[in-house]
PDB file of C-alpha atoms and ligand atoms in Angstrom:
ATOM      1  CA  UNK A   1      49.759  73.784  41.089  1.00 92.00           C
ATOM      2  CA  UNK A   2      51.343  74.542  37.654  1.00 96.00           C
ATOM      3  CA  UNK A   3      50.126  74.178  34.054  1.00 97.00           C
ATOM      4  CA  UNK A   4      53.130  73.340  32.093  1.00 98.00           C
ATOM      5  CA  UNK A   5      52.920  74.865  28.466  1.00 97.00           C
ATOM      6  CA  UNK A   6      56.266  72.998  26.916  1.00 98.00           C
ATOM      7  CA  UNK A   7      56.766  73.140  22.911  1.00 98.00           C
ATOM      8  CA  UNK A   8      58.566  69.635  21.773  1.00 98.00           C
ATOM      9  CA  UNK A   9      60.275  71.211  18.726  1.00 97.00           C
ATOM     10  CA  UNK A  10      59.988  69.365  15.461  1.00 97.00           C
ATOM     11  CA  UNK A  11      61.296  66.225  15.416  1.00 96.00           C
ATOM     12  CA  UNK A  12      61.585  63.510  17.671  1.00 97.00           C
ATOM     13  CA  UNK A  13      61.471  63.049  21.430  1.00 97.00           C
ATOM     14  CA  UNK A  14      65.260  64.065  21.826  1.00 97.00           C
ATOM     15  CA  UNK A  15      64.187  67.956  20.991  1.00 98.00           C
ATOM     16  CA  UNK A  16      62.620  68.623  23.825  1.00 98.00           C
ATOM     17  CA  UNK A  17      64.391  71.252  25.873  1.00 98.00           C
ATOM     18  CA  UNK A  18      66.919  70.381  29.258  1.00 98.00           C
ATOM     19  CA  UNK A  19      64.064  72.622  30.777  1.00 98.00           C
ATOM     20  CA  UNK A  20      61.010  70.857  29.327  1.00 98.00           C
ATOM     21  CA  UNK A  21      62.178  67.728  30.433  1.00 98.00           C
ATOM     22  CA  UNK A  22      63.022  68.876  34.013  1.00 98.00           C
ATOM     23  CA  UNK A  23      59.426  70.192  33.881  1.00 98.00           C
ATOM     24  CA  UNK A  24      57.915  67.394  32.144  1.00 98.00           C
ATOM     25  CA  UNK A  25      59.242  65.118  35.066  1.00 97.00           C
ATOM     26  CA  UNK A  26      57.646  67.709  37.354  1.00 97.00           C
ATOM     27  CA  UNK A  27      54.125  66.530  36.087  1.00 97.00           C
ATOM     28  CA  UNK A  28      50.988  64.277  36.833  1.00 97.00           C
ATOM     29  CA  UNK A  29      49.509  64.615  34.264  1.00 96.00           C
ATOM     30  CA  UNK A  30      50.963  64.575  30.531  1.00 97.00           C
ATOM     31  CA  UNK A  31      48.814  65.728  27.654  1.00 97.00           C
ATOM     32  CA  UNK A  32      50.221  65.758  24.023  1.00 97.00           C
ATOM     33  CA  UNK A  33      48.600  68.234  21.432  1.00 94.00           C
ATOM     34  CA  UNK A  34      49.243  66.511  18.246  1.00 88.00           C
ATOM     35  CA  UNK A  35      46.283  67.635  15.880  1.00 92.00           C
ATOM     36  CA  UNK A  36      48.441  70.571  14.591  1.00 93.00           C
ATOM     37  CA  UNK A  37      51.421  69.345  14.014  1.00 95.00           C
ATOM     38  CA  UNK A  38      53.510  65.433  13.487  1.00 95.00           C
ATOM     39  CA  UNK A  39      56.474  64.424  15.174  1.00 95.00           C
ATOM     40  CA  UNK A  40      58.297  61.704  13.380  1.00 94.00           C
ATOM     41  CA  UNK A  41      58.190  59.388  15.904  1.00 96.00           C
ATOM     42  CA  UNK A  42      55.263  57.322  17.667  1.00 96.00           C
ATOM     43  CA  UNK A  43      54.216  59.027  20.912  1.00 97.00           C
ATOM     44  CA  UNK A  44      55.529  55.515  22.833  1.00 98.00           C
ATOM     45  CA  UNK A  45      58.824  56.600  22.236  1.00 98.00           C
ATOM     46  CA  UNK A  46      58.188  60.124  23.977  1.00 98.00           C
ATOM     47  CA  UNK A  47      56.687  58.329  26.813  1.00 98.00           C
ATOM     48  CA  UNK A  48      59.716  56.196  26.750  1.00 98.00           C
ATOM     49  CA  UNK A  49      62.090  58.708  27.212  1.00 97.00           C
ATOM     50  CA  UNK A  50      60.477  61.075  29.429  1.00 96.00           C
ATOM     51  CA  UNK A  51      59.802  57.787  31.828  1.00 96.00           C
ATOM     52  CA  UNK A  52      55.517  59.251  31.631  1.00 97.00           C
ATOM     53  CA  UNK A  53      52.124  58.097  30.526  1.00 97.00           C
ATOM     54  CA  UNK A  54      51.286  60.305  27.809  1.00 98.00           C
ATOM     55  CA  UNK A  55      47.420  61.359  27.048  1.00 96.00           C
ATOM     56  CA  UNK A  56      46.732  62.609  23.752  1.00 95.00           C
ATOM     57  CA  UNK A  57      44.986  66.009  23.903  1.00 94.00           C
ATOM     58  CA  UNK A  58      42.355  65.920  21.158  1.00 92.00           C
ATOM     59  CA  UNK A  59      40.475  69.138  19.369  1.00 91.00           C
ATOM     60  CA  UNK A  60      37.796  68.410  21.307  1.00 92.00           C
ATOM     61  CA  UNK A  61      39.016  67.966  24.605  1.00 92.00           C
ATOM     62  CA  UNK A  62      41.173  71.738  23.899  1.00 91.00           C
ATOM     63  CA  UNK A  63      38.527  73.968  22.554  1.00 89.00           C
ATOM     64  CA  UNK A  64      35.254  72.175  23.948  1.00 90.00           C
ATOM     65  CA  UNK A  65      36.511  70.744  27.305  1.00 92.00           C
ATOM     66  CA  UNK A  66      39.901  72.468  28.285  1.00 92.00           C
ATOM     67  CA  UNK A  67      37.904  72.828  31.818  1.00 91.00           C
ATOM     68  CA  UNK A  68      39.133  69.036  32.004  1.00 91.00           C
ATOM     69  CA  UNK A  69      42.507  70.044  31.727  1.00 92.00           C
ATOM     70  CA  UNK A  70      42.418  73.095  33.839  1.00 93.00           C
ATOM     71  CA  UNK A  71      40.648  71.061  36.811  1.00 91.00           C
ATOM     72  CA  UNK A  72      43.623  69.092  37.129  1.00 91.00           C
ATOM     73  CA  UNK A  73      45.860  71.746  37.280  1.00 90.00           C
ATOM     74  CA  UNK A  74      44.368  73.260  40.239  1.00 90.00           C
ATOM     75  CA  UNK A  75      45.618  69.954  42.207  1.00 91.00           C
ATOM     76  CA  UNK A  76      48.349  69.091  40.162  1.00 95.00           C
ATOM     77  CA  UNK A  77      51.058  70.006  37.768  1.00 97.00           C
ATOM     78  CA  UNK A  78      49.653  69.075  34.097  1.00 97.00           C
ATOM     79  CA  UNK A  79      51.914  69.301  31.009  1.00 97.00           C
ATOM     80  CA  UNK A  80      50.573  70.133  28.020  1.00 97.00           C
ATOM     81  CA  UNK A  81      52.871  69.531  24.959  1.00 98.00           C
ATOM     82  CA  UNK A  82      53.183  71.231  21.596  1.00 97.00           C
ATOM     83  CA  UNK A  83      54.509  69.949  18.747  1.00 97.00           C
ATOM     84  CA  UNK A  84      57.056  72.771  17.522  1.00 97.00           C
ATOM     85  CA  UNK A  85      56.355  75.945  19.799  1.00 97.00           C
ATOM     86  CA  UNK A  86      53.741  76.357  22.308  1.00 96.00           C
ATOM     87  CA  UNK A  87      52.548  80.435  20.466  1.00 94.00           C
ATOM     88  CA  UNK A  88      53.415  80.046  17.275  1.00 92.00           C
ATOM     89  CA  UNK A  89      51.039  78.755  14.343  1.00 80.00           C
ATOM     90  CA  UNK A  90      48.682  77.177  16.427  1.00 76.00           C
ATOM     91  CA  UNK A  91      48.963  79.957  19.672  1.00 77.00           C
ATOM     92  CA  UNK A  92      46.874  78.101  22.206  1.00 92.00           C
ATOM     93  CA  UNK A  93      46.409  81.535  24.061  1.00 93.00           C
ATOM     94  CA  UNK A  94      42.858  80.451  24.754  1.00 92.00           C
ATOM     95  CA  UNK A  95      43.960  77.801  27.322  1.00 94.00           C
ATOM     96  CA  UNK A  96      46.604  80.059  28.749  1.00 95.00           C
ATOM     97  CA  UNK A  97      43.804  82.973  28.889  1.00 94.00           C
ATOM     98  CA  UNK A  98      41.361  79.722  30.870  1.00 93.00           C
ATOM     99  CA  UNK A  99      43.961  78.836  33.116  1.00 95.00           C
ATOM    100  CA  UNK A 100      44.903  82.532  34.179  1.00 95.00           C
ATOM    101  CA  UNK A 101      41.346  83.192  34.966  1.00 94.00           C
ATOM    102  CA  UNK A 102      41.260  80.273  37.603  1.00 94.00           C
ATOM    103  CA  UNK A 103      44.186  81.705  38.804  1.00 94.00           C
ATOM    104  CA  UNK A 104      46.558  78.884  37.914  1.00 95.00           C
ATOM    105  CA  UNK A 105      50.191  79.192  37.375  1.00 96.00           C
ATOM    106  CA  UNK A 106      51.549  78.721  34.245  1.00 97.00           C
ATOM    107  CA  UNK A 107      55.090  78.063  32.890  1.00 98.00           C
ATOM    108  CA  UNK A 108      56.296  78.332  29.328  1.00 98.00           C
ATOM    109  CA  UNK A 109      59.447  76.679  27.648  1.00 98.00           C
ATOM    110  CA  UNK A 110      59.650  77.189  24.146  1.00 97.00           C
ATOM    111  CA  UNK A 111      61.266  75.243  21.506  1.00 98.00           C
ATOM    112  CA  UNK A 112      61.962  75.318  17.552  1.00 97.00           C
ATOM    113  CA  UNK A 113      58.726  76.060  15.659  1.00 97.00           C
ATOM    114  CA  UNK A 114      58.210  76.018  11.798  1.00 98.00           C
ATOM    115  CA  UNK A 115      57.927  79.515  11.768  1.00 97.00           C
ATOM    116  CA  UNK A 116      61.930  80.165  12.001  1.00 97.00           C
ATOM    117  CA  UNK A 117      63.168  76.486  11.084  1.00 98.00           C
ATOM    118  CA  UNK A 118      62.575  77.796   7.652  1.00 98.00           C
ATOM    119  CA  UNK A 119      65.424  80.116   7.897  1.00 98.00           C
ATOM    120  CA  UNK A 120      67.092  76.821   6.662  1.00 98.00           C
ATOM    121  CA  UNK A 121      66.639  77.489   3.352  1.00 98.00           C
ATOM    122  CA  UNK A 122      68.300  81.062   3.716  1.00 98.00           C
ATOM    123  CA  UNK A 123      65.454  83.695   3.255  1.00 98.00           C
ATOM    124  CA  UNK A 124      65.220  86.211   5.443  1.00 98.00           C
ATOM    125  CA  UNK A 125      62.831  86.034   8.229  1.00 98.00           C
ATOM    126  CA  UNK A 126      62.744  89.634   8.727  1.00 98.00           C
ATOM    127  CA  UNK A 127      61.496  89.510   5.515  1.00 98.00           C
ATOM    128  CA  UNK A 128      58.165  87.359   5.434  1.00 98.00           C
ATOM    129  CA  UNK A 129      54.731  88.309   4.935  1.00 98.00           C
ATOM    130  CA  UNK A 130      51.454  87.429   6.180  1.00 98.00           C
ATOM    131  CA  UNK A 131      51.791  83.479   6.753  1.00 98.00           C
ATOM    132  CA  UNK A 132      48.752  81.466   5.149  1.00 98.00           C
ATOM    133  CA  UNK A 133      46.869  78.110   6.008  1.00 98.00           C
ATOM    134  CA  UNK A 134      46.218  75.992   2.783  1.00 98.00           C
ATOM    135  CA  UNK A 135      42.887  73.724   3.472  1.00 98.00           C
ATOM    136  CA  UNK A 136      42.409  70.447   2.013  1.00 98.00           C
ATOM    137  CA  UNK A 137      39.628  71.470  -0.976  1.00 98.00           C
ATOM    138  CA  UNK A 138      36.073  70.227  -1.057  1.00 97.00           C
ATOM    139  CA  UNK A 139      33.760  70.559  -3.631  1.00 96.00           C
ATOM    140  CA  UNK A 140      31.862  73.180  -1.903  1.00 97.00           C
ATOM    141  CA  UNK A 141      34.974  74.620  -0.112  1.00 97.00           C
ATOM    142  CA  UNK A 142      37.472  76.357  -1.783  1.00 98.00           C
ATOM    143  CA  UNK A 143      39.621  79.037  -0.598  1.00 98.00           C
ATOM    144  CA  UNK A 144      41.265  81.332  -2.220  1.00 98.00           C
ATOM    145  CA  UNK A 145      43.298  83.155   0.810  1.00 98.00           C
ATOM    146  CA  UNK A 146      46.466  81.731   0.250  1.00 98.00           C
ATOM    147  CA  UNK A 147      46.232  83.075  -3.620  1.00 98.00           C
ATOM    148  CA  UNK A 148      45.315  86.625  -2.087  1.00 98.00           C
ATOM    149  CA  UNK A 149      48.212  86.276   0.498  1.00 98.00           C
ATOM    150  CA  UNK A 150      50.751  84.942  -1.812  1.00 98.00           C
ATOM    151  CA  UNK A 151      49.300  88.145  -3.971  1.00 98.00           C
ATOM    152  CA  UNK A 152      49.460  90.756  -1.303  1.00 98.00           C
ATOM    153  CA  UNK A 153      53.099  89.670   0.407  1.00 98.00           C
ATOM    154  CA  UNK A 154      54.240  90.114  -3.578  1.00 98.00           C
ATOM    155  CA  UNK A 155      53.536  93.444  -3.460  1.00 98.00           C
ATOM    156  CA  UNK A 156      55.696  94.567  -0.659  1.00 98.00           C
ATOM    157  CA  UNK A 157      58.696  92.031  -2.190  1.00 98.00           C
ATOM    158  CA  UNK A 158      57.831  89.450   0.493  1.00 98.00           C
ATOM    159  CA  UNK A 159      58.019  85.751   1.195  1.00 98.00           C
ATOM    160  CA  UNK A 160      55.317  83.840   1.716  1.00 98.00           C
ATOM    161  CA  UNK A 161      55.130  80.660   4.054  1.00 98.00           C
ATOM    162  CA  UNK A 162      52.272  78.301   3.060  1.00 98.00           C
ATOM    163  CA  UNK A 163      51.837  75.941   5.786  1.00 98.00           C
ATOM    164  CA  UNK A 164      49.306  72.679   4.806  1.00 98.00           C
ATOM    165  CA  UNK A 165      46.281  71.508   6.257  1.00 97.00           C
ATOM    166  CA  UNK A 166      45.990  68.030   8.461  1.00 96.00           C
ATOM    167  CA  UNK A 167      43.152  66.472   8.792  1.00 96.00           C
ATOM    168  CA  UNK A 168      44.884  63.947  11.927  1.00 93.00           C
ATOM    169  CA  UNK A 169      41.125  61.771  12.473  1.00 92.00           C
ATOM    170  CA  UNK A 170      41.848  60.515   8.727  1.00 95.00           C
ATOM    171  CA  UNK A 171      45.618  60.341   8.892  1.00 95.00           C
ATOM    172  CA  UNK A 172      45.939  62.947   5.831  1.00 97.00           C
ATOM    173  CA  UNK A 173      48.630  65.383   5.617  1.00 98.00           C
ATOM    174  CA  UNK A 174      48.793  67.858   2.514  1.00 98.00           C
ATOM    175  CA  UNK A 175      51.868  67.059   0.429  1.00 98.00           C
ATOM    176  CA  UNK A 176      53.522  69.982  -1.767  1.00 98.00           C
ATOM    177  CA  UNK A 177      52.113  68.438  -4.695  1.00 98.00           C
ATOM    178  CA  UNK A 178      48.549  68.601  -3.291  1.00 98.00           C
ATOM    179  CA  UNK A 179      49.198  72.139  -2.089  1.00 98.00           C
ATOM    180  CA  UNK A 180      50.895  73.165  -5.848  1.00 98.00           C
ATOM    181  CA  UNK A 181      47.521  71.316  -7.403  1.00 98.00           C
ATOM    182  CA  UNK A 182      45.087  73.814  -5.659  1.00 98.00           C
ATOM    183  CA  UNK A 183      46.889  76.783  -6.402  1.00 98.00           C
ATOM    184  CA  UNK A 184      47.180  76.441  -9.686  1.00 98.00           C
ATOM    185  CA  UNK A 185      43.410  75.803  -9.631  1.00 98.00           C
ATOM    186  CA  UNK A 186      43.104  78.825  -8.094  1.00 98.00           C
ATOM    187  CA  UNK A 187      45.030  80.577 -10.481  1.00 98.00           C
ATOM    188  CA  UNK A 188      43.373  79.084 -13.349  1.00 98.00           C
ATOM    189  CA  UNK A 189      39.954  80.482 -11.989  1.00 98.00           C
ATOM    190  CA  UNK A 190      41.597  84.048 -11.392  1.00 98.00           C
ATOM    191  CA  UNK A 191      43.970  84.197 -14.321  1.00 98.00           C
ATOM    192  CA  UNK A 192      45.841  86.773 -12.490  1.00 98.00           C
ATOM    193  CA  UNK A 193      48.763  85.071 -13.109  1.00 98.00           C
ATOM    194  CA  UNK A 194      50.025  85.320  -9.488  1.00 98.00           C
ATOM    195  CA  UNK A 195      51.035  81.419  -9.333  1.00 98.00           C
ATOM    196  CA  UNK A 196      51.690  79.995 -12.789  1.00 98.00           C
ATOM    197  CA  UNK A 197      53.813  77.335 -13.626  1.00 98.00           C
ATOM    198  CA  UNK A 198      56.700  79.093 -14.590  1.00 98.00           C
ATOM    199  CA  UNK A 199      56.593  80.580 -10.682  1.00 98.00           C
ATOM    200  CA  UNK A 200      59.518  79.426  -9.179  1.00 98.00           C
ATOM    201  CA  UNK A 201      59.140  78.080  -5.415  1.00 98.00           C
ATOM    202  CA  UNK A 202      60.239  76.429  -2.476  1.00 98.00           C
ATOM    203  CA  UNK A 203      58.853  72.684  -1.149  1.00 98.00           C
ATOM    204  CA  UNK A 204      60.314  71.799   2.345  1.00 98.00           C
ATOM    205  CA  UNK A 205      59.567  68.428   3.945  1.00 98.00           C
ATOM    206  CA  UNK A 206      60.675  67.372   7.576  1.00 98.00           C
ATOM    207  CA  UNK A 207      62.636  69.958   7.996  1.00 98.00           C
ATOM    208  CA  UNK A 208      64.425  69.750  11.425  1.00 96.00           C
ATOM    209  CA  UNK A 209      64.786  65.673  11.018  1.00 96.00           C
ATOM    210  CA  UNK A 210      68.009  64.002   9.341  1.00 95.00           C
ATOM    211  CA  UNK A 211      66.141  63.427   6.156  1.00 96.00           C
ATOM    212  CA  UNK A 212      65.019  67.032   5.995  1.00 97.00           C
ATOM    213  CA  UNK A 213      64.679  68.096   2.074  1.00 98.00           C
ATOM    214  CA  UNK A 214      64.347  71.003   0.353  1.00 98.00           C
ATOM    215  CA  UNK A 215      63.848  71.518  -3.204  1.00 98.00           C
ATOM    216  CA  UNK A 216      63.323  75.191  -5.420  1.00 98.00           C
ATOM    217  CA  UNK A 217      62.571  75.075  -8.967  1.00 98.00           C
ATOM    218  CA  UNK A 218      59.369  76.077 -11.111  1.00 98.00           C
ATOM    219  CA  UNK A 219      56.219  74.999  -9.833  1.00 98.00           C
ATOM    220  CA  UNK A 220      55.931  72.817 -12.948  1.00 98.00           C
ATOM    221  CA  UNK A 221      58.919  70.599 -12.046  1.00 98.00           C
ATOM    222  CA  UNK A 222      58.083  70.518  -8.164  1.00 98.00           C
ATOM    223  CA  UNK A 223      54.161  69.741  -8.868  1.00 98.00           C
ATOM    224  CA  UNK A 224      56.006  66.286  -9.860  1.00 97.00           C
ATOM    225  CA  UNK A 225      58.779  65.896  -6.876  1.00 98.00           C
ATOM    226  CA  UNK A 226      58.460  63.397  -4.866  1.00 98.00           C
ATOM    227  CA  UNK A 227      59.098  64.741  -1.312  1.00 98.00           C
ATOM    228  CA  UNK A 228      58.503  62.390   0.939  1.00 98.00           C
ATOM    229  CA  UNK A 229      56.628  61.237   4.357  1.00 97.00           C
ATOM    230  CA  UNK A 230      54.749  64.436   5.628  1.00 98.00           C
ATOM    231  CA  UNK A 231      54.826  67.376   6.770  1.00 98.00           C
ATOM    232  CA  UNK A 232      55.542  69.364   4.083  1.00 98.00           C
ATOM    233  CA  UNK A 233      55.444  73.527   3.473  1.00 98.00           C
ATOM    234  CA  UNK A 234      55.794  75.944   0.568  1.00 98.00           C
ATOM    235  CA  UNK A 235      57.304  78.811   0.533  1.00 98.00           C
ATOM    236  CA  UNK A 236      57.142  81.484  -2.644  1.00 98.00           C
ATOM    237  CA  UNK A 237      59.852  83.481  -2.838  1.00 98.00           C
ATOM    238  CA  UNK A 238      59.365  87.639  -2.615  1.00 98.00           C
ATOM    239  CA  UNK A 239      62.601  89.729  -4.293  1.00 98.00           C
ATOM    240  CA  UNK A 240      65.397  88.272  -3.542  1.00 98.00           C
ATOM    241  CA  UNK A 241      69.024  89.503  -1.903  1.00 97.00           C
ATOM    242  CA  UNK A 242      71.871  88.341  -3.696  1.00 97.00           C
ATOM    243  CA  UNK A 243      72.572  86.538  -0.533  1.00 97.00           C
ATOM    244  CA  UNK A 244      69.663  84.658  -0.470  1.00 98.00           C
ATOM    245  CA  UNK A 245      69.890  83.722  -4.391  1.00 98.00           C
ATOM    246  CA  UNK A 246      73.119  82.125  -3.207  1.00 98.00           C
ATOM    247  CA  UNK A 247      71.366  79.845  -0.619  1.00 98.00           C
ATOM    248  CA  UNK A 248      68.692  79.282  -3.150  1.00 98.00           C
ATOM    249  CA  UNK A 249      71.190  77.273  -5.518  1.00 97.00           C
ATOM    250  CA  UNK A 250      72.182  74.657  -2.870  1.00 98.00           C
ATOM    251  CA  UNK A 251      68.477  73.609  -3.496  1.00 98.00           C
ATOM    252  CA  UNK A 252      68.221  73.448  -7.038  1.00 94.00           C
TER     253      UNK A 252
HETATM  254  C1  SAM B   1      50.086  74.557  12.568  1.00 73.56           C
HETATM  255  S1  SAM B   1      51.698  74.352  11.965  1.00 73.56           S
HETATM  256  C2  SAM B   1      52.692  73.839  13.316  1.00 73.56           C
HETATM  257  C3  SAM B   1      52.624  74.659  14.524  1.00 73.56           C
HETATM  258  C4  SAM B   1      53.622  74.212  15.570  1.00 73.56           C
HETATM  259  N1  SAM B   1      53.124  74.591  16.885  1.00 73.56           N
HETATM  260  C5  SAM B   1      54.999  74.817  15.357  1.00 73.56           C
HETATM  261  O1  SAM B   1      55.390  75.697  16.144  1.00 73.56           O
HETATM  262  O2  SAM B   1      55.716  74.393  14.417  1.00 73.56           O
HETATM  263  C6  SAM B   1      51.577  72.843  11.106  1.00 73.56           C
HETATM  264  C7  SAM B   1      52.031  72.944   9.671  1.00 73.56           C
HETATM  265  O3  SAM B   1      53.356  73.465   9.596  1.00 73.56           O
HETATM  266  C8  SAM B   1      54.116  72.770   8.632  1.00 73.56           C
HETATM  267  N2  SAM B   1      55.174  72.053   9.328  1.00 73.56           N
HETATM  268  C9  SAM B   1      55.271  71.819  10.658  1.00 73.56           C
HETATM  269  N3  SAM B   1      56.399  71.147  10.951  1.00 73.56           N
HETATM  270  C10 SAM B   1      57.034  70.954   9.770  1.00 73.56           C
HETATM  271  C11 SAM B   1      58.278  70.350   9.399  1.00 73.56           C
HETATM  272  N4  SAM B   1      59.059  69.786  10.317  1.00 73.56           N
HETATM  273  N5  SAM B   1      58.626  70.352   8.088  1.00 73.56           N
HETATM  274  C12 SAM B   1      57.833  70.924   7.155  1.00 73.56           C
HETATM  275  N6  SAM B   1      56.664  71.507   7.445  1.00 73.56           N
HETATM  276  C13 SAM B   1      56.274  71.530   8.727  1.00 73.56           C
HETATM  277  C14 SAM B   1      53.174  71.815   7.911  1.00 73.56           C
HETATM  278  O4  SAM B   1      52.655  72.457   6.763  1.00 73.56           O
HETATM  279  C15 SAM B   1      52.118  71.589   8.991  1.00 73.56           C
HETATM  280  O5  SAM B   1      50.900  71.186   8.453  1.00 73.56           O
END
């Protein structure tokens, strides 16, 4: 049978696509990836409106026992849900690579991700860099990617998106704040004054929902902004068009 790869989009359980939900009816089996991502609403409502029992697809059960998964799909048609877009961020190409080598079919219907619903706040995406992961800090775990990446994409006059870590067992999700705090820790380690406070930078939260909001200013004023039930992003600002200076005043 089929293995159903459908992205959700951002939001709620309206965004799903006229395709995804003719192929989400289509299923036996519903499983709902939803360690990489947060939709707004409670999964009951998805079930709800898609009329299914929904099973939540852990880490675990992915990248230890996706055979689980894959075993149904030989019988039946299994949907397996994504928060935003099946391939982007998280790509989940390991399960599609498991499921072609037993031969299964599999369908993809894509939806919004994060990686272009920040063209909301008017930069280019053409003109992006490398994307970075920002991981809640430990004492023996800090990482100072993000500061290289922010660095590097500088360089070339390009924006960087900093997407935040979850950590879904303990119900955290990294606020802007909590992202700003590390970076400037970073910074004050490296002193290569790639993110001071004077840096001025974009904080996005919910973007995609009706109380989406966006704020740019100097990390110094948004270190103390209030933005909100998660998820949040950050994105720092390469050179800027005069086009995209424009858009960045409607969020001052
Ligand atoms: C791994 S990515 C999401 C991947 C997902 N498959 C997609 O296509 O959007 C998760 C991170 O993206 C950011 N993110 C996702 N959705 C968001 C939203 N609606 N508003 C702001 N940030 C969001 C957050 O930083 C979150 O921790």
């Amino acid at each position: 049978m089929t293995l159903f790869m459908i992205g959700l989009g951002l939001n709620d359980e309206k965004d799903i696509s006229i395709k995804g939900l003719e192929a989400v009816k289509k299923c036996d089996y519903l499983f709902l990836e939803d360690y990489t991502s947060k939709l707004s609403v409670p999964v009951e409502k998805l079930e709800k409106f898609y009329g299914k029992k929904i099973f939540f697809a852990t880490r675990e059960l992915v990248e230890k026992r996706a055979e689980e998964i894959l075993h149904k799909a030989i019988e039946k048609n299994i949907g397996f849900l994504v928060i935003g877009d099946v391939f982007s961020a998280t790509t989940h190409v390991d399960l599609f690579l498991r499921a072609k080598a037993k031969n299964i079919e599999i369908k993809i219907i894509h939806n919004t991700s994060i990686m272009n619903a920040v063209g909301v706040v008017g930069l280019e995406l053409y003109k992006y860099g490398k994307t970075t992961s920002m991981p809640f800090f430990e004492p023996s775990f800090k990482p100072e990617t993000p500061y290289d990446m922010i660095n590097q994409n500088f360089k070339f006059g390009l924006h960087t998106l900093v997407l935040l870590d979850i950590k879904k067992d303990q119900n955290r999700y990294m606020s802007v704040n909590e992202a700003i705090a590390q970076l400037l820790e970073i910074e004050e380690k490296r002193k290569q004054k790639v993110f001071t406070k004077s840096l001025k930078v974009i904080g996005c939260a919910r973007l995609g929902s009706d109380n989406q909001l966006i704020k740019y200013g100097e990390v110094s004023e948004l270190m103390r902004y209030d933005f909100g039930e998660p998820l949040h992003c950050l994105i720092i600002p390469g050179k800027l068009h005069f086009m995209e200076e424009e858009m960045l005043k409607l969020w001052g």
